[in-house]
Short mmCIF file of C-alpha atoms in Angstrom, two decimals:
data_model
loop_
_atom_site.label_atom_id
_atom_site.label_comp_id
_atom_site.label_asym_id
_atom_site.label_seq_id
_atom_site.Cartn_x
_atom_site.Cartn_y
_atom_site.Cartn_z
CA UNK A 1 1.49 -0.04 25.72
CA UNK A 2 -2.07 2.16 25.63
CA UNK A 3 -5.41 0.75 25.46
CA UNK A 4 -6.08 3.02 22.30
CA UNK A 5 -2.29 1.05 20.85
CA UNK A 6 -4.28 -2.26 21.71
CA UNK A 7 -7.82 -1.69 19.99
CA UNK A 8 -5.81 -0.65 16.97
CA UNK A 9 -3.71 -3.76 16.97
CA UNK A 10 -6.71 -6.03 17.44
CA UNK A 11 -8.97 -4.38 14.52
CA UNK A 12 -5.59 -4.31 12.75
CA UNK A 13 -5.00 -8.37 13.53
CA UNK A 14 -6.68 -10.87 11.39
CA UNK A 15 -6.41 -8.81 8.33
CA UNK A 16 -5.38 -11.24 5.63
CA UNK A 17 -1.65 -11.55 6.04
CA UNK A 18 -1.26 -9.66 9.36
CA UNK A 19 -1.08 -11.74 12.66
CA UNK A 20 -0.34 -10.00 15.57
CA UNK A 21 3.44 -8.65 15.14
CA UNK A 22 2.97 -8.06 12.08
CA UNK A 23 -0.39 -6.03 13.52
CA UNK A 24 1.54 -4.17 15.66
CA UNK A 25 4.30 -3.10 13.48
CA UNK A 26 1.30 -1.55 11.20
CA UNK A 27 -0.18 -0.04 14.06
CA UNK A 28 3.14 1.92 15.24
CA UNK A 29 3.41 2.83 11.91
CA UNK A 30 0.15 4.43 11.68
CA UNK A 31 0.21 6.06 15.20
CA UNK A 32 3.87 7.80 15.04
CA UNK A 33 3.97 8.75 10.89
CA UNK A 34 4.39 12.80 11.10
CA UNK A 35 2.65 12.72 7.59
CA UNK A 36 -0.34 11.60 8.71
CA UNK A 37 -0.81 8.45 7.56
CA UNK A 38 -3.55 7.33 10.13
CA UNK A 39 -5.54 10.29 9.40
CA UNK A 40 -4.99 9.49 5.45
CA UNK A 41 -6.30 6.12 5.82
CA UNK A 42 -9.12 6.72 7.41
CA UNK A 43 -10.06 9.44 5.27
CA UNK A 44 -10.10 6.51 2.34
CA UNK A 45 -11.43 4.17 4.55
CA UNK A 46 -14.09 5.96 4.43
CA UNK A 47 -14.46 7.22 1.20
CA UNK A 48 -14.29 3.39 0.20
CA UNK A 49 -17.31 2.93 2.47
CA UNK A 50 -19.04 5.92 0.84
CA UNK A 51 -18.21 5.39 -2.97
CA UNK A 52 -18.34 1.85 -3.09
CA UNK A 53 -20.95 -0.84 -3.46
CA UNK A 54 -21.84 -4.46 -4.90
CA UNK A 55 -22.32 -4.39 -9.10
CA UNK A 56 -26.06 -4.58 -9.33
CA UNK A 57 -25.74 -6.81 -11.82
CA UNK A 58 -22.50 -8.98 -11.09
CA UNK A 59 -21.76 -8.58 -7.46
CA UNK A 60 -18.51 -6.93 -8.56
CA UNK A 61 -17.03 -4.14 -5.99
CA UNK A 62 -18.38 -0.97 -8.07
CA UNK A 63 -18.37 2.63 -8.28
CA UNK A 64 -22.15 3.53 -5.88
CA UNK A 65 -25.24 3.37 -8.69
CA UNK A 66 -23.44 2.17 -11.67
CA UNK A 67 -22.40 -1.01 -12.76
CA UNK A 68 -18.80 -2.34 -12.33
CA UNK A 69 -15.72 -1.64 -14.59
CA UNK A 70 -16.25 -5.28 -15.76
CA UNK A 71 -20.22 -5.55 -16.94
CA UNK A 72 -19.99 -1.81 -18.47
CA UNK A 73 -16.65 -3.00 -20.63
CA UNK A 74 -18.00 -3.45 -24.25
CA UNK A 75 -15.57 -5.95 -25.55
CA UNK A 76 -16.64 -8.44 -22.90
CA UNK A 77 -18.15 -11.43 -24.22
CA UNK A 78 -21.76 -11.19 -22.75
CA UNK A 79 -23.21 -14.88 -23.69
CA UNK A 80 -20.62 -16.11 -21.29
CA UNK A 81 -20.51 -16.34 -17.49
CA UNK A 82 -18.10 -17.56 -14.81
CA UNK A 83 -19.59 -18.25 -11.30
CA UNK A 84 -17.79 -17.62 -8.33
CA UNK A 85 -17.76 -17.28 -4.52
CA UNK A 86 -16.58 -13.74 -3.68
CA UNK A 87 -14.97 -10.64 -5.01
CA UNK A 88 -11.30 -12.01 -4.86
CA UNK A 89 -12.03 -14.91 -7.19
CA UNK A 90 -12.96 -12.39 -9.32
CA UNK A 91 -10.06 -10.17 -9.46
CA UNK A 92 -7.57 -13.35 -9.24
CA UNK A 93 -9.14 -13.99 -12.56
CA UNK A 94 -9.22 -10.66 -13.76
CA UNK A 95 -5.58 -10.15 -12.68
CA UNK A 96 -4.77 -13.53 -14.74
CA UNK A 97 -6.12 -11.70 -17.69
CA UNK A 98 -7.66 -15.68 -18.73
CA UNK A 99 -11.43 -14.75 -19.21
CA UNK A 100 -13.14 -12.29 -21.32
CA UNK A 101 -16.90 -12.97 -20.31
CA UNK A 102 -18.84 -11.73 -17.41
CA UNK A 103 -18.99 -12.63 -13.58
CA UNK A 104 -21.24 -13.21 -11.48
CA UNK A 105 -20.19 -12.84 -7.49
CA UNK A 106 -22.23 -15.32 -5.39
CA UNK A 107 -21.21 -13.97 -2.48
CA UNK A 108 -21.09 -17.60 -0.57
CA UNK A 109 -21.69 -21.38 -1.13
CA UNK A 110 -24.50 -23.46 -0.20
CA UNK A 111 -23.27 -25.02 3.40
CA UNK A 112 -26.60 -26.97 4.86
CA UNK A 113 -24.03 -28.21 7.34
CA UNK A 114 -24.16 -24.46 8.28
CA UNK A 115 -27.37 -23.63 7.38
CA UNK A 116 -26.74 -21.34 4.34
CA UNK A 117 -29.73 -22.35 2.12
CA UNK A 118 -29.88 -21.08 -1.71
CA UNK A 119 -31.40 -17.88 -0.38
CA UNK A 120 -28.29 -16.86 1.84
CA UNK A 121 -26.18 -16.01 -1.87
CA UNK A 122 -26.86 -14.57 -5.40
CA UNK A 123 -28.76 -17.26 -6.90
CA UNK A 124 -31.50 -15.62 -7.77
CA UNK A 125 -30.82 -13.17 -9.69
CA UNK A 126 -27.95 -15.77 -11.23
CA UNK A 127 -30.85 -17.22 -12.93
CA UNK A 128 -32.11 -13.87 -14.14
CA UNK A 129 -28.91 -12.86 -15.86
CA UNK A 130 -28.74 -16.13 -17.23
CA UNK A 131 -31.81 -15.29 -19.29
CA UNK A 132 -31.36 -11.81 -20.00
CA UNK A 133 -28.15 -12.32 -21.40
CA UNK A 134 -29.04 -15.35 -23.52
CA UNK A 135 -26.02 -17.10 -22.10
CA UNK A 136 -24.45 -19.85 -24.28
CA UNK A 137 -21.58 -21.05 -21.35
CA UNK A 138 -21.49 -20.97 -18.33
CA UNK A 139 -18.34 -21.71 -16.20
CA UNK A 140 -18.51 -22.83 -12.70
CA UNK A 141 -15.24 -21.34 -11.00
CA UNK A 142 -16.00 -22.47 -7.22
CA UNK A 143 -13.66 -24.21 -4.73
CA UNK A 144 -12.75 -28.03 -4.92
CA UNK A 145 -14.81 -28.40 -1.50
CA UNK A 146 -18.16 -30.20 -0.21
CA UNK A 147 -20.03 -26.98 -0.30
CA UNK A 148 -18.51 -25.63 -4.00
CA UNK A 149 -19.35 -28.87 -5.58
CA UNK A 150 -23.06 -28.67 -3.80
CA UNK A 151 -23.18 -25.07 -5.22
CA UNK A 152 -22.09 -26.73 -8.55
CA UNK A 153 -25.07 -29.11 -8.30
CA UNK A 154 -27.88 -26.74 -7.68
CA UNK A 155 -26.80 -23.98 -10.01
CA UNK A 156 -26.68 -26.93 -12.91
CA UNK A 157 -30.35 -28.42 -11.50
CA UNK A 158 -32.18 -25.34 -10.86
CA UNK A 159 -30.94 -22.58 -13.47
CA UNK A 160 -30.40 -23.68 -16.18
CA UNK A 161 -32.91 -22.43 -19.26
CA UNK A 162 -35.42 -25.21 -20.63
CA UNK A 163 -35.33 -25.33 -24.00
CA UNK A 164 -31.69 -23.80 -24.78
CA UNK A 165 -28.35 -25.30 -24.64
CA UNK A 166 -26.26 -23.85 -22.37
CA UNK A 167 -22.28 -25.53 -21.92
CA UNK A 168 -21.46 -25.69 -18.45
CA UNK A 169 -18.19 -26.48 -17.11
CA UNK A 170 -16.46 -26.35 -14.29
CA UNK A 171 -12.77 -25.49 -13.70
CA UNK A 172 -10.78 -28.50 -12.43
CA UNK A 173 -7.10 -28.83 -13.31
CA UNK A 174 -4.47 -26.76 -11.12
CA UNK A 175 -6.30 -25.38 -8.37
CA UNK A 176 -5.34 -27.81 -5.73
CA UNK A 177 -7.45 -29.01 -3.33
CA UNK A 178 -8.18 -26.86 -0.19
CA UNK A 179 -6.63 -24.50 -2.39
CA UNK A 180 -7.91 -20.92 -2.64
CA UNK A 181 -8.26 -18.43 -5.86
CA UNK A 182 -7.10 -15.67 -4.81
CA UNK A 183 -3.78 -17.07 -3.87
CA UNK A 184 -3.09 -18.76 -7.34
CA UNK A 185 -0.89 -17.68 -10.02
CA UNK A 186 -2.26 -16.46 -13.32
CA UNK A 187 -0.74 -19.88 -15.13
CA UNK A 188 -2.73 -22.01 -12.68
CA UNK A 189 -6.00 -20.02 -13.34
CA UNK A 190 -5.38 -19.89 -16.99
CA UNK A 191 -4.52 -24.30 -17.08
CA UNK A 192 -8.19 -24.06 -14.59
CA UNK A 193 -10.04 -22.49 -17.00
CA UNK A 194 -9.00 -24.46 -19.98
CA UNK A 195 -8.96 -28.03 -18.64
CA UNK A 196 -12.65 -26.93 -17.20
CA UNK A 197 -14.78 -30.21 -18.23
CA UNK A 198 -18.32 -30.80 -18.74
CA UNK A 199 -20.27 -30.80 -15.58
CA UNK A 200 -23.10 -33.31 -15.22
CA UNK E 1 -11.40 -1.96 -10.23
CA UNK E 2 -13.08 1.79 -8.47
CA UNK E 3 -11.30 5.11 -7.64
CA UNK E 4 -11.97 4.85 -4.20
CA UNK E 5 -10.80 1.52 -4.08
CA UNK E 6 -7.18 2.35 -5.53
CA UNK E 7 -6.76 5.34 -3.26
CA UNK E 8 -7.35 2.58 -0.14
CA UNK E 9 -4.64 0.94 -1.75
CA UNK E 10 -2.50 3.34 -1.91
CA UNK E 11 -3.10 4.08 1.53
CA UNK E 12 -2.38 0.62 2.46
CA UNK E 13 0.63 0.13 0.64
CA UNK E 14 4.15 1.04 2.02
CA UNK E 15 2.69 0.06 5.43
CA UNK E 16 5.57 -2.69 7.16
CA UNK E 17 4.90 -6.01 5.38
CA UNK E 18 2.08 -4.87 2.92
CA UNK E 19 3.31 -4.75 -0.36
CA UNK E 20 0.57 -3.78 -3.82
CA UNK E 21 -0.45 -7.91 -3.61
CA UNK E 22 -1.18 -7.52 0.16
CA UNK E 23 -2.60 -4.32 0.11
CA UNK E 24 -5.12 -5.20 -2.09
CA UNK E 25 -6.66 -8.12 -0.57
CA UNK E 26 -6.51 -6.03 2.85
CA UNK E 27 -8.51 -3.55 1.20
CA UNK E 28 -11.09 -5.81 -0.06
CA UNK E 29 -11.20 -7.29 3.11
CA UNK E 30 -11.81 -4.34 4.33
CA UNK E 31 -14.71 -3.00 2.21
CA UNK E 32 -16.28 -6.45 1.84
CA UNK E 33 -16.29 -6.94 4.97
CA UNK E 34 -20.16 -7.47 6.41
CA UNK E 35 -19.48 -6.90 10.59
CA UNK E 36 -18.14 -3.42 9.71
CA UNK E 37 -14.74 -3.80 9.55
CA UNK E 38 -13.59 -0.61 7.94
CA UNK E 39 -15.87 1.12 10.62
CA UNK E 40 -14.15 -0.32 13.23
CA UNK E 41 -10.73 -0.08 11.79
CA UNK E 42 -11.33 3.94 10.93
CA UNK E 43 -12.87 4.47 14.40
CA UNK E 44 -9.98 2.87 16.28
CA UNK E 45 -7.05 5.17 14.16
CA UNK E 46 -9.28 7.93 15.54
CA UNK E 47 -9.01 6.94 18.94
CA UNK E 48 -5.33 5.82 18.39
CA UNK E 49 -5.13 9.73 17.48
CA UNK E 50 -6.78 11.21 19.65
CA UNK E 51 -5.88 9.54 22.86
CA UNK E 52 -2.00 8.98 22.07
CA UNK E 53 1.08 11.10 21.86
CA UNK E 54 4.77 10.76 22.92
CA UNK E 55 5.52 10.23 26.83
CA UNK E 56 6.55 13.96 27.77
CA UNK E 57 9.52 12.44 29.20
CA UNK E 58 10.97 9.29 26.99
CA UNK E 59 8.91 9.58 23.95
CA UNK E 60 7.46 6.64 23.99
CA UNK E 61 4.01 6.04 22.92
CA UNK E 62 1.52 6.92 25.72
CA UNK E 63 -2.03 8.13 26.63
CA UNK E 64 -2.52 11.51 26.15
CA UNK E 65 -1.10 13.60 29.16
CA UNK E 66 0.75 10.42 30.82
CA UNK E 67 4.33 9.22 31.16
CA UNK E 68 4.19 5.83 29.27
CA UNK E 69 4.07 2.60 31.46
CA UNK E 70 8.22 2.05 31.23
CA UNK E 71 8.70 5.71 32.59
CA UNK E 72 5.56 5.17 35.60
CA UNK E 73 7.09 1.37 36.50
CA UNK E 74 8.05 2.10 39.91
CA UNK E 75 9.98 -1.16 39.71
CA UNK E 76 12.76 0.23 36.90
CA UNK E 77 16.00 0.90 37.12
CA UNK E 78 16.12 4.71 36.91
CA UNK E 79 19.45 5.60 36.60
CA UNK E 80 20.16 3.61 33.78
CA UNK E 81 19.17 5.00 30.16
CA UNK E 82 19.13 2.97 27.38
CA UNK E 83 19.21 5.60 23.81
CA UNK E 84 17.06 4.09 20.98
CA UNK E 85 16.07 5.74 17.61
CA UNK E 86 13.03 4.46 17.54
CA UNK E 87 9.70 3.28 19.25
CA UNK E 88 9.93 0.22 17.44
CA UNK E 89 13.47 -0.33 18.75
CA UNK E 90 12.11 0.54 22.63
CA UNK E 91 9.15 -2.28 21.60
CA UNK E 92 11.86 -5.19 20.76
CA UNK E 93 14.03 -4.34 23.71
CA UNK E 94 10.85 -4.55 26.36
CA UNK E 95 9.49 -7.36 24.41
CA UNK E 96 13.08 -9.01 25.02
CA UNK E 97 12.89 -8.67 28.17
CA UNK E 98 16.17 -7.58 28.86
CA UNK E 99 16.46 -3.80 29.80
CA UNK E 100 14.96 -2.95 33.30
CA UNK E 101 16.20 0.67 33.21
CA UNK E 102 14.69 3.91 31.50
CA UNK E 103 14.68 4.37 28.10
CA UNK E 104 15.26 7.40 25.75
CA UNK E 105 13.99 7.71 22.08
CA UNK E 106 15.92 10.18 20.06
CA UNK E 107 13.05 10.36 17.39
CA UNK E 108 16.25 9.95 14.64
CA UNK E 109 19.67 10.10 14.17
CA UNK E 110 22.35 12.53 13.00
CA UNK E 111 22.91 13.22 9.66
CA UNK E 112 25.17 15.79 8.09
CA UNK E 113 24.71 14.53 4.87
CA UNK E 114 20.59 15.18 5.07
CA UNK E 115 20.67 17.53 6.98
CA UNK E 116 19.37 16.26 10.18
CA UNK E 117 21.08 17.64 12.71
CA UNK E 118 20.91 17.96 16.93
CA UNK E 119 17.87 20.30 17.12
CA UNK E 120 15.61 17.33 14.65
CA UNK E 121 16.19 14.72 17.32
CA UNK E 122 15.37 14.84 20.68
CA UNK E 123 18.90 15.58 22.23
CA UNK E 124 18.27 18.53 24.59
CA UNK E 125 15.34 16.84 27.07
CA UNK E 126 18.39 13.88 26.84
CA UNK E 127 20.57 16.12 28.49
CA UNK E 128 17.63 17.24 30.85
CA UNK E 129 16.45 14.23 31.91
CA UNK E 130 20.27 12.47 32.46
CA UNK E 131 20.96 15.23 34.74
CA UNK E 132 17.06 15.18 36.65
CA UNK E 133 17.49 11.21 37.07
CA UNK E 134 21.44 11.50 38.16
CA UNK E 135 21.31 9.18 35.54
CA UNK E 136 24.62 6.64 36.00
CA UNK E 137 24.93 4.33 33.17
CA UNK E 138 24.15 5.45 29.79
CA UNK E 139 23.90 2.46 26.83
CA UNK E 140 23.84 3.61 23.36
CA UNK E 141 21.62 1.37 21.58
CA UNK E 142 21.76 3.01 17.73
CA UNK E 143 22.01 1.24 15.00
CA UNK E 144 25.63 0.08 13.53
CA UNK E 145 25.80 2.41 10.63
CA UNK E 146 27.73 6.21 9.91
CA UNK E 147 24.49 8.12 11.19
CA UNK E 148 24.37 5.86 14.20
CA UNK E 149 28.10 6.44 15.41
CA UNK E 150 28.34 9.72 14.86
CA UNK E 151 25.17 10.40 17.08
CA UNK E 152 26.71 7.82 19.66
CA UNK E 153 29.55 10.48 19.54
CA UNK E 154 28.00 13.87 19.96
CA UNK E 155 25.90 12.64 22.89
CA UNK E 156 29.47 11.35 24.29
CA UNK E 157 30.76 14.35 23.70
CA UNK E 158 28.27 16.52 24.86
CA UNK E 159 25.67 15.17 26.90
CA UNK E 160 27.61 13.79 29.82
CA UNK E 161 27.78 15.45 33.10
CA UNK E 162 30.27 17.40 34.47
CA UNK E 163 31.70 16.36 37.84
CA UNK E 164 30.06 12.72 37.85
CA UNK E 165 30.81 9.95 36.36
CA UNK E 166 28.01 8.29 34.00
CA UNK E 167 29.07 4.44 32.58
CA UNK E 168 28.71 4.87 28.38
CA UNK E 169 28.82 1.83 26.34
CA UNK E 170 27.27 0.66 22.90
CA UNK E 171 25.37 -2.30 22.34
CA UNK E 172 27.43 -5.23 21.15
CA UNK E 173 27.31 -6.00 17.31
CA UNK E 174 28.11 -9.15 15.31
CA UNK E 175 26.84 -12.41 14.44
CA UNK E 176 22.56 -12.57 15.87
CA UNK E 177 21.93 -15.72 17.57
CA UNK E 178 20.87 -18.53 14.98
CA UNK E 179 23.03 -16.19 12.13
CA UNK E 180 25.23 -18.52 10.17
CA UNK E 181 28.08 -16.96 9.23
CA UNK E 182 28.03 -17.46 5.05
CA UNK E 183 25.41 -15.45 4.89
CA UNK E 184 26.16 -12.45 7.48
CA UNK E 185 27.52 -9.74 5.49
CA UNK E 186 31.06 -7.63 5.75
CA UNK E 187 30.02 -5.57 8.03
CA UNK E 188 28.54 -7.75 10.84
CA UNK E 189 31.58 -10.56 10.36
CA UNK E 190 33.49 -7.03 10.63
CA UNK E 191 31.67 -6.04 14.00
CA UNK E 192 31.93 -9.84 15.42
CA UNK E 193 35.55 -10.07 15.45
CA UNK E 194 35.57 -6.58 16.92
CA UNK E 195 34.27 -7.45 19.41
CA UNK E 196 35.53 -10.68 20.17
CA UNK E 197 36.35 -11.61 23.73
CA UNK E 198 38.38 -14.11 25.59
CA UNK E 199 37.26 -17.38 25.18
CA UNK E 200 37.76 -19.74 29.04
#
């Protein structure tokens, strides 16, 4: 078509749920709409880039210098804590409308295989919340995979408090295997979160 | 979740295949995104506007200032036209394979009812360009709907050339290839027995 068509399509490609005709049918869109639909999109594009940040406290997509619309919500149940990997996890759950604690966004699993070491996600400040919020459960909402149950393993060696019981779990039933959260229906997440079993 | 995150939505949403679902999780890709994704997304739709506007003669899309690549193929058919509504239509036709002429897109089609009529499509550089190419077949490829014939019919009826003769036909419509026929609707079992022909 036009070189300028192309880069579009490829920046456009790869998006979750566009391959490449579906890519292109986007990027015709954008390039011929008389309303000015490209123009519109980048101005929020951009605006997202400007406005928005990670929750300083859970990792959450937020609103720049203040904390997300979950940590500042005052009917949330503070003593309790579901893990996960990244923001989508989160709003599966939140979209399931199954949990009424807090988050916390890791941002990653531990993957020596790909040498992404405890210091490569949120850990530390994990085991900072942990404490500051005196929390009394902790759920471990990470995928059915090597590296989730690894991240499971660590998180339940190294931050835990000494000298204060603290449940954790981890969800189990209905997320299949090689399954991912954001993908699963709110029944599945709901029958995860309350077949989660002790983790040892 | 954020203001700014909603209004990327928004943005998102409507575009071919993205419903709200879709939309979202491209706009989290988006903003989560560590390599700069929305950066490189909102720089490209500047490019794509900048550098590309209709072909001055066919209306395709095309780099600023150029005829598009059908229209500077010196290996095309240029007395055959082939009419299409849309870009989109002119992109399944060339990715088909099966056109080697010219083609013409009309930007729209006629309609009384909404008030679209010959001076909101591109009908006049039709006429232009038919006469400037001696232009000798003509196929109407418009869509098989009220709007769609009656434009096939004012360009019959006005935008042949006196004094020489220019072959008009219509694209064929009925059953598509792999269609089965308990679930093609009325109109397209309608069209196929139309335009049935002798069977050897």
């Amino acid at each position: 078509m036009a070189e300028a068509f192309d880069a579009l399509v490829e920046r456009l490609k790869g998006l979750p749920g566009l391959g490449r005709r579906s890519a292109e049918r986007v990027a015709l869109q954008l390039v011929t709409d008389e309303r000015g639909a490209s123009a519109a999109l980048r101005e929020a594009l951009e605006r997202a880039e400007r406005e928005l940040e990670a929750c300083p406290h859970c990792g959450n997509l937020s609103q720049r210098g203040e904390a997300c619309v979950v940590c500042t919500d005052p009917t949330r149940e503070r003593r309790a804590l579901c893990v996960v990997e990244r923001i989508p996890d989160l709003r599966a759950f939140e979209n399931s409308g199954s949990w009424r604690g807090l988050y916390h966004v890791l941002g990653g699993k531990l993957s020596p295989l790909q040498d992404r070491g405890p210091e490569s996600i949120r850990l530390a400040s994990l085991g900072e919340r942990m404490a500051a919020l005196e929390v009394e459960e902790l759920v471990l909402a990470l995928s059915n995979d090597v590296e989730g149950e690894a991240t499971c393993h660590y998180i339940a060696e190294n931050f835990l408090p000494a000298g204060r019981e603290v449940r954790v779990s981890r969800i189990g039933f209905g997320l299949p295997s090689a399954g991912e959260i954001p993908y699963a229906d709110a029944v599945t997440l709901r029958s995860a979160l309350e077949s989660r079993r002790a983790f040892e």
